[in-house]
């Protein structure tokens, strides 16, 4: 049988696809399956704390809210773009002088 998991109100339930009388596919809970609760796990609590940190309106763009690592990666991105622009200017100047 084909089994899958479906998130319902923060609970993963094992479900089995079935065809109902109208011909539509329905997912019904498998007999004897256990529910997996997500709200009490440490990973979920950590996720919610991180989510709160990113929701704060502190004027920072979302790609910099991760802290020092995000600022470092942003500096590398801007630096790489700047070097590329400089090399482009050098290339065109060399082409003009030849």
PDB file of C-alpha atoms in Angstrom, residues 22-87:
ATOM      1  CA  UNK A  22     -17.335  10.166  -6.545  1.00  0.00           C
ATOM      2  CA  UNK A  23     -14.024   9.113  -8.078  1.00  0.00           C
ATOM      3  CA  UNK A  24     -11.939  11.648  -6.165  1.00  0.00           C
ATOM      4  CA  UNK A  25      -8.778  10.718  -4.320  1.00  0.00           C
ATOM      5  CA  UNK A  26      -9.089  10.912  -0.539  1.00  0.00           C
ATOM      6  CA  UNK A  27      -6.471  10.476   2.150  1.00  0.00           C
ATOM      7  CA  UNK A  28      -7.604   8.531   5.199  1.00  0.00           C
ATOM      8  CA  UNK A  29      -5.665   7.868   8.369  1.00  0.00           C
ATOM      9  CA  UNK A  30      -4.050   4.450   8.382  1.00  0.00           C
ATOM     10  CA  UNK A  31      -5.289   2.020  10.997  1.00  0.00           C
ATOM     11  CA  UNK A  32      -2.957   1.655  13.954  1.00  0.00           C
ATOM     12  CA  UNK A  33      -0.674   4.502  12.924  1.00  0.00           C
ATOM     13  CA  UNK A  34       0.893   6.718  15.548  1.00  0.00           C
ATOM     14  CA  UNK A  35       0.735  10.493  15.439  1.00  0.00           C
ATOM     15  CA  UNK A  36       4.024  12.382  15.532  1.00  0.00           C
ATOM     16  CA  UNK A  37       3.658  15.634  17.468  1.00  0.00           C
ATOM     17  CA  UNK A  38       5.886  18.494  16.341  1.00  0.00           C
ATOM     18  CA  UNK A  39       5.092  21.189  18.888  1.00  0.00           C
ATOM     19  CA  UNK A  40       7.012  19.625  21.776  1.00  0.00           C
ATOM     20  CA  UNK A  41      10.300  18.968  19.997  1.00  0.00           C
ATOM     21  CA  UNK A  42      13.405  21.094  20.651  1.00  0.00           C
ATOM     22  CA  UNK A  43      13.872  21.554  16.908  1.00  0.00           C
ATOM     23  CA  UNK A  44      10.421  23.099  16.602  1.00  0.00           C
ATOM     24  CA  UNK A  45      11.050  25.450  19.534  1.00  0.00           C
ATOM     25  CA  UNK A  46      14.374  26.529  18.003  1.00  0.00           C
ATOM     26  CA  UNK A  47      12.624  27.092  14.671  1.00  0.00           C
ATOM     27  CA  UNK A  48       9.970  29.281  16.331  1.00  0.00           C
ATOM     28  CA  UNK A  49      12.661  31.363  18.103  1.00  0.00           C
ATOM     29  CA  UNK A  50      14.499  31.866  14.816  1.00  0.00           C
ATOM     30  CA  UNK A  51      11.214  32.767  13.140  1.00  0.00           C
ATOM     31  CA  UNK A  52      10.540  35.427  15.802  1.00  0.00           C
ATOM     32  CA  UNK A  53      14.027  36.887  15.282  1.00  0.00           C
ATOM     33  CA  UNK A  54      13.424  37.281  11.557  1.00  0.00           C
ATOM     34  CA  UNK A  55       9.951  38.832  12.084  1.00  0.00           C
ATOM     35  CA  UNK A  56      11.260  41.752  14.197  1.00  0.00           C
ATOM     36  CA  UNK A  57      10.964  45.084  12.363  1.00  0.00           C
ATOM     37  CA  UNK A  58      14.428  46.500  13.072  1.00  0.00           C
ATOM     38  CA  UNK A  59      15.070  48.100   9.689  1.00  0.00           C
ATOM     39  CA  UNK A  60      17.463  45.382   8.517  1.00  0.00           C
ATOM     40  CA  UNK A  61      16.787  43.556   5.271  1.00  0.00           C
ATOM     41  CA  UNK A  62      16.006  39.891   5.766  1.00  0.00           C
ATOM     42  CA  UNK A  63      19.244  38.762   4.112  1.00  0.00           C
ATOM     43  CA  UNK A  64      21.255  40.491   6.878  1.00  0.00           C
ATOM     44  CA  UNK A  65      19.255  39.401   9.938  1.00  0.00           C
ATOM     45  CA  UNK A  66      21.355  36.253  10.415  1.00  0.00           C
ATOM     46  CA  UNK A  67      24.160  38.224  12.040  1.00  0.00           C
ATOM     47  CA  UNK A  68      27.891  38.342  11.330  1.00  0.00           C
ATOM     48  CA  UNK A  69      27.881  35.416   8.903  1.00  0.00           C
ATOM     49  CA  UNK A  70      25.262  37.119   6.721  1.00  0.00           C
ATOM     50  CA  UNK A  71      27.227  40.383   6.761  1.00  0.00           C
ATOM     51  CA  UNK A  72      30.405  38.503   5.791  1.00  0.00           C
ATOM     52  CA  UNK A  73      28.684  36.731   2.894  1.00  0.00           C
ATOM     53  CA  UNK A  74      27.130  40.017   1.782  1.00  0.00           C
ATOM     54  CA  UNK A  75      30.562  41.690   1.799  1.00  0.00           C
ATOM     55  CA  UNK A  76      31.984  38.834  -0.295  1.00  0.00           C
ATOM     56  CA  UNK A  77      29.120  39.176  -2.781  1.00  0.00           C
ATOM     57  CA  UNK A  78      29.563  42.952  -3.115  1.00  0.00           C
ATOM     58  CA  UNK A  79      33.348  42.576  -3.315  1.00  0.00           C
ATOM     59  CA  UNK A  80      33.098  39.953  -6.050  1.00  0.00           C
ATOM     60  CA  UNK A  81      30.692  42.136  -8.005  1.00  0.00           C
ATOM     61  CA  UNK A  82      33.032  45.123  -7.644  1.00  0.00           C
ATOM     62  CA  UNK A  83      36.034  43.110  -8.843  1.00  0.00           C
ATOM     63  CA  UNK A  84      34.003  41.906 -11.828  1.00  0.00           C
ATOM     64  CA  UNK A  85      33.038  45.466 -12.761  1.00  0.00           C
ATOM     65  CA  UNK A  86      36.676  46.597 -12.470  1.00  0.00           C
ATOM     66  CA  UNK A  87      37.853  43.742 -14.692  1.00  0.00           C
TER      67      UNK A  87
END
